[in-house]
CSV table of C-alpha atoms in Angstrom, one decimal:
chain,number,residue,atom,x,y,z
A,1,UNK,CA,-4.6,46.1,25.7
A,2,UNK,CA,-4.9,49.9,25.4
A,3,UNK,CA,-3.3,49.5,22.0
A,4,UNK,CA,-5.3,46.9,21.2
A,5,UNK,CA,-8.4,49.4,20.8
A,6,UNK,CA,-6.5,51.6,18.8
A,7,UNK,CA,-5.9,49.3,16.0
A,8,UNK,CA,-7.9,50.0,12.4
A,9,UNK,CA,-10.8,48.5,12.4
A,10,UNK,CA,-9.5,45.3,10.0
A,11,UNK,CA,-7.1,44.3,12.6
A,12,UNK,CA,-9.4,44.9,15.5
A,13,UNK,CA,-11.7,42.3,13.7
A,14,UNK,CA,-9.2,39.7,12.9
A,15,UNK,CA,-8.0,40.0,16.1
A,16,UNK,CA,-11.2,38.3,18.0
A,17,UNK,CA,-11.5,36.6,20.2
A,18,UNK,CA,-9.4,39.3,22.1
A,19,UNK,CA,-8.7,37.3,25.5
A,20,UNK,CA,-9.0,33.7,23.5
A,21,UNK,CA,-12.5,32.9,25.3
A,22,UNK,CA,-15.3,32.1,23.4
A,23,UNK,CA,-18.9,32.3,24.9
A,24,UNK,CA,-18.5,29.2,27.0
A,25,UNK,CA,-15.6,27.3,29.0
A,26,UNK,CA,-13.8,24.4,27.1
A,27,UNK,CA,-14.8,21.0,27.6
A,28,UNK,CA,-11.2,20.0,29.5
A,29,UNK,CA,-12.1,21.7,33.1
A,30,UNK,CA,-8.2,21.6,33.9
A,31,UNK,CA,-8.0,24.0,30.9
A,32,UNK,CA,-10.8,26.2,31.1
A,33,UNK,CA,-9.7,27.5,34.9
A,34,UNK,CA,-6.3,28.4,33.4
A,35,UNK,CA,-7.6,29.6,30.1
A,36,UNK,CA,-10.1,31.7,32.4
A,37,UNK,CA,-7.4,33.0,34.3
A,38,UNK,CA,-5.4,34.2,31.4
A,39,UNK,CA,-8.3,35.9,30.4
A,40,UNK,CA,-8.6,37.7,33.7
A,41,UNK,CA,-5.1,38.6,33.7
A,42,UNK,CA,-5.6,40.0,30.0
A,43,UNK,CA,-9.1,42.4,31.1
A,44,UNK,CA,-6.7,43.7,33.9
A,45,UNK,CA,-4.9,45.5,31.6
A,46,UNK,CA,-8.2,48.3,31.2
A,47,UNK,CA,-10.4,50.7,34.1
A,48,UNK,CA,-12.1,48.0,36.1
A,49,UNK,CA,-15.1,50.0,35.2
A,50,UNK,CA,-14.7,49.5,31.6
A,51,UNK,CA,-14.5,45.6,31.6
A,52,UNK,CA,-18.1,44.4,31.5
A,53,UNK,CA,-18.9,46.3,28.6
A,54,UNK,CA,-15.8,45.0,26.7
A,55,UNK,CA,-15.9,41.5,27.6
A,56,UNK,CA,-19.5,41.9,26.0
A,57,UNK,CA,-18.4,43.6,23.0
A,58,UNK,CA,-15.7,41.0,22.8
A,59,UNK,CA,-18.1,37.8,23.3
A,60,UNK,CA,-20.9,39.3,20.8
A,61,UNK,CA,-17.7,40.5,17.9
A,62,UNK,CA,-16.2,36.7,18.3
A,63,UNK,CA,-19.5,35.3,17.3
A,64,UNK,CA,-20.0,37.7,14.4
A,65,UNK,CA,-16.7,36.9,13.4
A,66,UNK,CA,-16.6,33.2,13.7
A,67,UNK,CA,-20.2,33.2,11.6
A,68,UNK,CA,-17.8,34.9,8.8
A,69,UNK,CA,-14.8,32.9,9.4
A,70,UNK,CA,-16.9,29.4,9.2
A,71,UNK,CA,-18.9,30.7,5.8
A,72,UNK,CA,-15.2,31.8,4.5
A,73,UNK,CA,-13.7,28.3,5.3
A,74,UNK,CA,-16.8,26.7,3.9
A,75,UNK,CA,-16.1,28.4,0.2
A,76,UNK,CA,-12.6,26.6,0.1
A,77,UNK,CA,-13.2,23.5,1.9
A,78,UNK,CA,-16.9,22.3,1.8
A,79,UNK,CA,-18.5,20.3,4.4
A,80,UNK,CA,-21.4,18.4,5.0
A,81,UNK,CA,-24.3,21.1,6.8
A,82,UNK,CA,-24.2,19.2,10.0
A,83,UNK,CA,-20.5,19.4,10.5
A,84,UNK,CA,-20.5,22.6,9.2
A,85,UNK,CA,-22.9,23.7,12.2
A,86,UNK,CA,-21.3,21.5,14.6
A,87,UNK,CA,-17.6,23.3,14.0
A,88,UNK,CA,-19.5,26.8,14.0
A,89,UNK,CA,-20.7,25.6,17.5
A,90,UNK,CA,-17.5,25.2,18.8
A,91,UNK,CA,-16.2,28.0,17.1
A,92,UNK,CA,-18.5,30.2,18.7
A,93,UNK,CA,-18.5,28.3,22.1
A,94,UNK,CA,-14.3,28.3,22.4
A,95,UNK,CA,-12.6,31.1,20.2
A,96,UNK,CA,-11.0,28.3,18.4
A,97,UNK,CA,-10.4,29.0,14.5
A,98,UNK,CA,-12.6,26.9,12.2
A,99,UNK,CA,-9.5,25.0,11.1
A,100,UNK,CA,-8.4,24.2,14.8
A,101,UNK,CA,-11.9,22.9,15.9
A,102,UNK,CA,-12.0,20.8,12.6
A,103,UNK,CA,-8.9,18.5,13.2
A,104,UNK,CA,-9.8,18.6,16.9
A,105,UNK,CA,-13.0,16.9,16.3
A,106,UNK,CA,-11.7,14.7,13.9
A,107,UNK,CA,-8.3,13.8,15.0
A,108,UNK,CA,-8.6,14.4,18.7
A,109,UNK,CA,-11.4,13.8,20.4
A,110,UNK,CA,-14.5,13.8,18.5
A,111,UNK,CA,-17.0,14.3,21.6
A,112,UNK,CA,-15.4,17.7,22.7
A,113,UNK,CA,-14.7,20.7,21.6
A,114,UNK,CA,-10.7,22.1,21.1
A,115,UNK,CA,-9.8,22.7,24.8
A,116,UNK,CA,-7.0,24.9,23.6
A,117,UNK,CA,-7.0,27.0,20.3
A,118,UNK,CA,-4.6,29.6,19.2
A,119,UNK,CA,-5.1,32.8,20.8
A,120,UNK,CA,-6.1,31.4,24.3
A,121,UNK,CA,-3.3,29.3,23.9
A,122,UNK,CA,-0.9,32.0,23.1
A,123,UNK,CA,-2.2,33.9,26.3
A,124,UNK,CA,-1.8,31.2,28.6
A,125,UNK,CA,1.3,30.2,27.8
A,126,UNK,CA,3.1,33.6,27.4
A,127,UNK,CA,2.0,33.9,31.3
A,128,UNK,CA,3.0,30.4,32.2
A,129,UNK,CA,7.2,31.1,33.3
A,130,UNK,CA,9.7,34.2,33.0
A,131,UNK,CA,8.6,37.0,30.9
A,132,UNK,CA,12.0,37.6,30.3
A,133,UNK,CA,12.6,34.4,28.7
A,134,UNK,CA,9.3,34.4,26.6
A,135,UNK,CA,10.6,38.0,25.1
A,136,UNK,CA,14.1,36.8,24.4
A,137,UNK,CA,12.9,33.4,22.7
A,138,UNK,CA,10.3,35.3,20.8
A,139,UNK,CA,13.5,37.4,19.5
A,140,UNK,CA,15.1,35.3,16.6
A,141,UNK,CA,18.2,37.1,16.7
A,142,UNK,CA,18.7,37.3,20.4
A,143,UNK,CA,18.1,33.3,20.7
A,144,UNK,CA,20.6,32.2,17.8
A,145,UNK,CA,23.2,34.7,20.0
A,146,UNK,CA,22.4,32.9,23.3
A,147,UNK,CA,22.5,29.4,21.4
A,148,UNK,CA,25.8,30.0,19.6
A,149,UNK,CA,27.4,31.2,22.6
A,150,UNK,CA,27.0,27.7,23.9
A,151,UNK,CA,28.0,25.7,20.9
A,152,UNK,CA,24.4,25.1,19.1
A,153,UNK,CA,24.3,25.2,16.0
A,154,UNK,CA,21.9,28.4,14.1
A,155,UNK,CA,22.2,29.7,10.8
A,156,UNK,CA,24.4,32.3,10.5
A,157,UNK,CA,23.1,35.8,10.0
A,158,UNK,CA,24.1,37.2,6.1
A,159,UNK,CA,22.1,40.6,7.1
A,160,UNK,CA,19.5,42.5,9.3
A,161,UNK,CA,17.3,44.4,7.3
A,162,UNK,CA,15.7,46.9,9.6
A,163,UNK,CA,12.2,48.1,9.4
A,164,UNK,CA,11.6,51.3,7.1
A,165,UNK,CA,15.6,50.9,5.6
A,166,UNK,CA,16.6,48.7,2.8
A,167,UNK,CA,19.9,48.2,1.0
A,168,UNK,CA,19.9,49.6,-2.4
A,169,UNK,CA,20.8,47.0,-5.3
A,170,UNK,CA,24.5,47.5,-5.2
A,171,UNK,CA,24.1,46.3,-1.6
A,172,UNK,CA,27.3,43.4,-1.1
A,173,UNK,CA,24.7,41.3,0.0
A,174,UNK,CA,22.6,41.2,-3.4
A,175,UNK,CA,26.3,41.4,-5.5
A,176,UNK,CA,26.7,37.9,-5.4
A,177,UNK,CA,23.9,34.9,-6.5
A,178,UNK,CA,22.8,32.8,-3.5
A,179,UNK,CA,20.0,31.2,-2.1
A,180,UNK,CA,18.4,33.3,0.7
A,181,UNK,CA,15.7,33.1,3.5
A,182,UNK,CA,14.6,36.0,4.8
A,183,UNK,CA,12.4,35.8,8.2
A,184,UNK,CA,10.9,38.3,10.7
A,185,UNK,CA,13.1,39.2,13.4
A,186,UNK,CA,10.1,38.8,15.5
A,187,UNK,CA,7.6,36.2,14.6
A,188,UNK,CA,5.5,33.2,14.8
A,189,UNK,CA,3.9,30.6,12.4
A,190,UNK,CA,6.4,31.2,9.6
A,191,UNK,CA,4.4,34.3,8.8
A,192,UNK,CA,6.2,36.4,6.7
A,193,UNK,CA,9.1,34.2,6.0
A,194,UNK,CA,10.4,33.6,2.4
A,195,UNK,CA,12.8,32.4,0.6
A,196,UNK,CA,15.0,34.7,-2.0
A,197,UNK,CA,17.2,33.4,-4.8
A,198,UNK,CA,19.6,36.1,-5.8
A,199,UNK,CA,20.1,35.9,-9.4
A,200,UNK,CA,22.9,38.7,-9.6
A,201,UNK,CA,22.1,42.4,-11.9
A,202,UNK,CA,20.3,43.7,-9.4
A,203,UNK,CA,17.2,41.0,-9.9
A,204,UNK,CA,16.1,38.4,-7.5
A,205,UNK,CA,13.1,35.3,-7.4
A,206,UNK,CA,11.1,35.0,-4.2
A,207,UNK,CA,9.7,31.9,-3.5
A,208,UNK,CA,10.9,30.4,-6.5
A,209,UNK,CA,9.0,33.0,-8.4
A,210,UNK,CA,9.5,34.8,-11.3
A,211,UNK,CA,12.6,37.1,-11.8
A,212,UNK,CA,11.9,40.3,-10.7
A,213,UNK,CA,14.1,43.7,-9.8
A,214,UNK,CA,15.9,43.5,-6.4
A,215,UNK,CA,14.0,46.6,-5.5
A,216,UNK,CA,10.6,44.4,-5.5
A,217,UNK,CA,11.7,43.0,-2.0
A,218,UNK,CA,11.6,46.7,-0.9
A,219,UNK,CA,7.7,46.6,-1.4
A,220,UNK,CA,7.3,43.2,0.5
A,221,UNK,CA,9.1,44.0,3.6
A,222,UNK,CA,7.6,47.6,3.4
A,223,UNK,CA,3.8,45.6,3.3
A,224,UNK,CA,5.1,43.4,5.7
A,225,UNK,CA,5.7,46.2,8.4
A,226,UNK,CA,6.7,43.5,11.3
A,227,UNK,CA,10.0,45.3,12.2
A,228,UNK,CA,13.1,44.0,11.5
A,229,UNK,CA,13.8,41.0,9.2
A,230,UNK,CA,17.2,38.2,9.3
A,231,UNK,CA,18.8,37.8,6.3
A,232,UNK,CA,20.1,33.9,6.1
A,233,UNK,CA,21.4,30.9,4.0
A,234,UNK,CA,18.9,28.9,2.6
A,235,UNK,CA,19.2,24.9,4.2
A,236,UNK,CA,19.1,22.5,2.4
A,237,UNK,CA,18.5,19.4,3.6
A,238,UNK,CA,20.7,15.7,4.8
A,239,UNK,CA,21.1,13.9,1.5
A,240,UNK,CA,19.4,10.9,3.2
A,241,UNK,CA,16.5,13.2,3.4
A,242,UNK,CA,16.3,14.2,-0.2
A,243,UNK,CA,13.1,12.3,-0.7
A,244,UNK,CA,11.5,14.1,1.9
A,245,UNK,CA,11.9,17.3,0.0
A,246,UNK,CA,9.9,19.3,-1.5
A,247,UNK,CA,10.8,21.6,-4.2
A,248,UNK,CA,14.0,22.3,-2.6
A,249,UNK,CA,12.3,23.2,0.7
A,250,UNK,CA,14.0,20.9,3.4
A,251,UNK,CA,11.4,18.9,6.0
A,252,UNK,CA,11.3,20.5,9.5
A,253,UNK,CA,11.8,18.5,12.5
A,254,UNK,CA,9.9,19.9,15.3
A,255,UNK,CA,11.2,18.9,18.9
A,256,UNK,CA,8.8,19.8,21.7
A,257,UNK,CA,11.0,20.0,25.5
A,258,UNK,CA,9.0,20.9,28.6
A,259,UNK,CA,9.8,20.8,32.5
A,260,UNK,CA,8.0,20.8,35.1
A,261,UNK,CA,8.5,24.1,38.0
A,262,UNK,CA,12.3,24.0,38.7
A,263,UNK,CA,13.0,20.8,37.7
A,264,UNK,CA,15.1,19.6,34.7
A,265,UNK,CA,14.0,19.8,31.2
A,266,UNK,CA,12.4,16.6,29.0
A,267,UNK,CA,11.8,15.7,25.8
A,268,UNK,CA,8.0,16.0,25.2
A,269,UNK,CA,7.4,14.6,21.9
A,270,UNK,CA,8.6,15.2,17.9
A,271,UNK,CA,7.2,15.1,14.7
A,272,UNK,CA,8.7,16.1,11.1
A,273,UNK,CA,6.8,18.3,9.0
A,274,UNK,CA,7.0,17.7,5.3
A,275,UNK,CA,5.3,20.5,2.6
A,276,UNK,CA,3.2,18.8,-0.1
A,277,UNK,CA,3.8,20.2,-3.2
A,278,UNK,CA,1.8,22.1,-5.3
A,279,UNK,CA,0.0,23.7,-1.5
A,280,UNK,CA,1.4,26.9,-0.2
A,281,UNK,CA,2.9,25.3,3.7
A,282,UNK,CA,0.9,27.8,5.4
A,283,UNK,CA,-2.3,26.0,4.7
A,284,UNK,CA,-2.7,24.1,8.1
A,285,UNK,CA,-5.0,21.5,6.8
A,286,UNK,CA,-3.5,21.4,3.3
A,287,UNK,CA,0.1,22.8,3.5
A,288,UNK,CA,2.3,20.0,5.4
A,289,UNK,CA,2.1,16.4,6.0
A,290,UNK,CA,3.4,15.4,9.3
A,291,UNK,CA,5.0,12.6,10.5
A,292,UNK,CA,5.3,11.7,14.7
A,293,UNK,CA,8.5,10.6,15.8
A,294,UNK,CA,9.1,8.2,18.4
A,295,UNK,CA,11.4,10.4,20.6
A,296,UNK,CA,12.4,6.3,22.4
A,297,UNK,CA,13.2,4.5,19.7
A,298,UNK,CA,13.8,7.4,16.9
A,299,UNK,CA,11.6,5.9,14.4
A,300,UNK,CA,9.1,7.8,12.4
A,301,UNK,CA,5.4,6.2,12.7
A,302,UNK,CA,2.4,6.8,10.1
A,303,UNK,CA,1.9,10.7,8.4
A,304,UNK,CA,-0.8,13.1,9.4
A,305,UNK,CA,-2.3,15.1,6.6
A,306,UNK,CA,-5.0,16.8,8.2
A,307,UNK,CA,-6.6,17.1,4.3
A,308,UNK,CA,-8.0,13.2,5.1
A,309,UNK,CA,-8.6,12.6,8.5
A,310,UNK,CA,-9.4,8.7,7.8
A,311,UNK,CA,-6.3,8.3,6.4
A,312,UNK,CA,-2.6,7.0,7.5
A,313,UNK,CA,0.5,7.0,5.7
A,314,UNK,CA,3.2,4.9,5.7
A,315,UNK,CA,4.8,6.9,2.9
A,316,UNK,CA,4.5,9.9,0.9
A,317,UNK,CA,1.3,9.5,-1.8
A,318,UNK,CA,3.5,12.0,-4.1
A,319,UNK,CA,6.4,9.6,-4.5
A,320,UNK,CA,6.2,6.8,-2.6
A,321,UNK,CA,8.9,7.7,0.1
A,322,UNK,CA,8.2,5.4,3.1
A,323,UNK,CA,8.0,7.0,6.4
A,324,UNK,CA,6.6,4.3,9.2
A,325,UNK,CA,9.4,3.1,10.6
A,326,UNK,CA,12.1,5.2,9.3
A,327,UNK,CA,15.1,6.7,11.3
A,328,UNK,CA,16.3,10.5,11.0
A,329,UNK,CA,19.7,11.1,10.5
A,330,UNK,CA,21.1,12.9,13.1
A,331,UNK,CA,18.3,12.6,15.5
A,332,UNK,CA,20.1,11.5,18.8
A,333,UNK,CA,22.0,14.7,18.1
A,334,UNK,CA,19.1,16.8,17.6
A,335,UNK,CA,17.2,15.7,20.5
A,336,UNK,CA,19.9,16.1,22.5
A,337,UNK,CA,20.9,19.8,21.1
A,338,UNK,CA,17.1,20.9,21.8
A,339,UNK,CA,17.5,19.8,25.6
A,340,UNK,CA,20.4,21.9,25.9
A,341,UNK,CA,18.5,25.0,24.2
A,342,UNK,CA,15.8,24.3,27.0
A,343,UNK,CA,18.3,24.2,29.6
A,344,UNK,CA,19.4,27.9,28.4
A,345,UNK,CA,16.0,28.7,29.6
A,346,UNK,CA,15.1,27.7,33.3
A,347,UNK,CA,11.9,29.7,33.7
A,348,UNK,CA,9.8,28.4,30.7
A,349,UNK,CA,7.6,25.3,31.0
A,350,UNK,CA,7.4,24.5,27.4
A,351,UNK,CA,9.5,25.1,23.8
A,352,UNK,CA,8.9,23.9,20.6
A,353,UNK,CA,12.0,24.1,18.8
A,354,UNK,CA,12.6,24.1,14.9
A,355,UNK,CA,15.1,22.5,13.0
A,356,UNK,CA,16.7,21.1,9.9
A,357,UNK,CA,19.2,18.2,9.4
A,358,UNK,CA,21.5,19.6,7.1
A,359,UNK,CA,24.4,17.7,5.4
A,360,UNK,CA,26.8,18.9,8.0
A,361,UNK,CA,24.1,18.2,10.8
A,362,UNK,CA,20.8,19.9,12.7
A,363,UNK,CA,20.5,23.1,13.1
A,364,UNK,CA,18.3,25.3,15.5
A,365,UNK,CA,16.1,27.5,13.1
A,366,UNK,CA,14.5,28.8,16.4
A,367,UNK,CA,11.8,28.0,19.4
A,368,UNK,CA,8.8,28.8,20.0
A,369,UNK,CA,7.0,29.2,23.7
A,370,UNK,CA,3.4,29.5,22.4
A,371,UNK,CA,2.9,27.0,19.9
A,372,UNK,CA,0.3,25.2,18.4
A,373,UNK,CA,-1.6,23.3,20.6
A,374,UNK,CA,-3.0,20.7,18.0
A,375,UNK,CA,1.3,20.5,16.5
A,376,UNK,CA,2.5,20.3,20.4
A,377,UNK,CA,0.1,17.3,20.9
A,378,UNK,CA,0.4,15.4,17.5
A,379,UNK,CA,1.8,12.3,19.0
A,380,UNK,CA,-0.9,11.5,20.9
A,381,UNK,CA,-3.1,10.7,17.5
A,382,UNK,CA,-2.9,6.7,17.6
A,383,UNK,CA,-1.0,6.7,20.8
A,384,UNK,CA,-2.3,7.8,23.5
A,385,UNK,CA,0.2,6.7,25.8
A,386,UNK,CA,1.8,10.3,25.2
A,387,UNK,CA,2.0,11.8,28.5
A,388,UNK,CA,-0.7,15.0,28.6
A,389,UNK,CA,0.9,18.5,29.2
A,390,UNK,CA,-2.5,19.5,30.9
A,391,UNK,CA,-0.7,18.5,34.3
A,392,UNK,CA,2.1,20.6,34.0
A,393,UNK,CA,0.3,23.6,32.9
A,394,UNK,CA,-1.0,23.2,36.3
A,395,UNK,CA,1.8,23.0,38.1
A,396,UNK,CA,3.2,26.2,36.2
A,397,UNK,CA,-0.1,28.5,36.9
A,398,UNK,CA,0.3,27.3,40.3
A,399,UNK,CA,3.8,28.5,41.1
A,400,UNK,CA,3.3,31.7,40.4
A,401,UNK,CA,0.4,32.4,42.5
């Protein structure tokens, strides 16, 4: 927290809502008392005689900021004014991102506001379990170690470029051409992740880009400045996948396994995420269509694009892939692989964990503790017999009081 106020002044903006709380408590009152004590937990971290002033400064900055962040949304992706003032509403009210109260409202529940957006979700959670665990899982490197001493399968690491050092061209690992991804050591979201085709002289692309010097990737990592970054192969996808791809980039399955307070682990729910082309994948309402998975029967339902929220699809619009219906190659394997990952971990109450079905099988690309809370609950859009995570949440605050 201390370093928190030390931050420039661009970060200390985009980083409102500081403790995730918006001006009012969410609509779910199971989640507002835990999302109020994380909050708590996070103003403990300054002088007792400091808070009130900074929970003010904090509550008037988030709705300054959420006025600019709903005008800046609004110049990419108009809306009509009275959902435009409705999301700025719960903006304002939540500390949710005008993206996440969007989709909530239409995909969700369209009489409440997002019970759980981003940042108050990524402060609950990371106090929900073992900090231990959180830190180790939030550590790319030091998860694909603990998986691969137990026989998961993780890409293997090519290289570890470490913050403020970088291999000159004649480096062994730019000598040869191959197809690269390069990913923070320490990192959510896919921020900062790209991929790197290494073209051999001493030239490179980056995200299928145009050919530039080797030296170029000096500069992005150097912008970057997250710490450390994994050198790996690039995946390619299971053949009976290939029109699922997109521009070589290979669909993601995401497996979500929770557990309740010292009890075995369970397969939440699943959903594969598929980039649309022509949309850079970090756009969260234009980047990915995503497809539930039936984690019972193992068969794909209707895709999600959060681009038209009145819309289902049984295949891809693109190219006419089907989807509803559809098996995964692989996936009793997977599934069962991202249970054993959970079981690594006894002290967390909830992972999402990314892979890929490759030709020679899934692979663990890593786990997340704090993931999105829209992603995490994607199943229960058109089937709300998904059992609600709100209980367990619960159960987890409650054990460690």
């Amino acid at each position: 927290m201390a370093n928190l106020f030390r931050r420039p002044p661009a970060n200390f903006w985009h980083s409102l809502p500081f403790d995730g709380q918006g001006l009012f408590s969410s609509g779910n009152s199971s989640l507002a008392s835990l999302r109020r004590q994380s909050a708590a937990s996070f103003w403990k971290q300054v002088p007792f005689w400091s808070r009130p002033p900074l929970i003010a400064i904090s509550r008037l900055g988030w709705v300054a900021a959420a006025c600019h962040r709903i005008f800046r949304h609004l110049s990419s992706e108009p809306m009509p004014p009275s959902l435009a003032i409705r999301i700025l509403g719960d903006c304002i009210s939540t500390g949710a991102s005008p993206n996440e109260a969007l989709i909530w409202r239409q995909f969700f529940n369209p009489a409440a506001p997002h019970p759980l957006p981003g940042r108050a979700a990524s402060g609950l959670l990371s106090r929900l379990g073992n900090s231990d665990e959180h830190r180790l899982v939030a550590d790319k490197q030091l998860t694909a170690e603990l998986l691969a001493r137990e026989g998961l399968p993780v890409p293997p690491l090519l290289g570890l470029l470490r913050h403020g050092e970088f291999p000159g061209p004649a480096a062994p690992l730019w000598c040869e051409p191959a197809r690269l991804f390069v990913k923070p050591r320490i990192g959510a979201a896919s921020r900062g992740t790209f991929s790197l085709e290494v073209t051999g002289a001493g030239t490179c692309r980056i995200n299928n880009g145009s050919t530039v010097p080797i030296e170029s990737l000096r500069d992005r990592l150097t912008f970057a400045a997250t710490g450390d970054f994994l050198v790996q192969p690039y995946l390619f996808a299971a053949p009976a996948l290939a029109d699922l791809t997109t521009a070589g980039a290979a669909p993601v399955l995401r497996i979500t396994t929770a557990r309740n307070p010292r009890e075995a682990p369970f397969l939440h729910s699943a959903l594969l995420a598929i980039d649309v082309p022509g949309e850079s994948p970090r756009h969260f309402i234009r980047g990915q269509l995503r497809v539930p998975i039936d984690v019972v029967t193992g068969q794909m339902r209707s895709g999600i694009w959060f681009l038209h929220p009145d819309r289902r699809y049984p295949s891809l619009p693109w190219n006419h892939a089907p989807l509803t219906g559809r098996t995964i190659p692989d996936l009793p394997a997977a599934l069962e692989m991202a249970l054993r990952a959970m079981d690594l971990l006894p002290g967390l109450p909830l992972v999402n964990w990314d892979l890929i079905v490759t030709p020679s099988g899934p692979v663990i690309l890593e786990g997340n503790t704090c993931g999105n809370w829209i992603l995490t609950n994607l199943s229960m859009i058109d089937e709300p017999g998904t059992t609600p995570l709100d209980l367990l949440l619960r159960k987890w605050a409650g054990s460690a009081r």
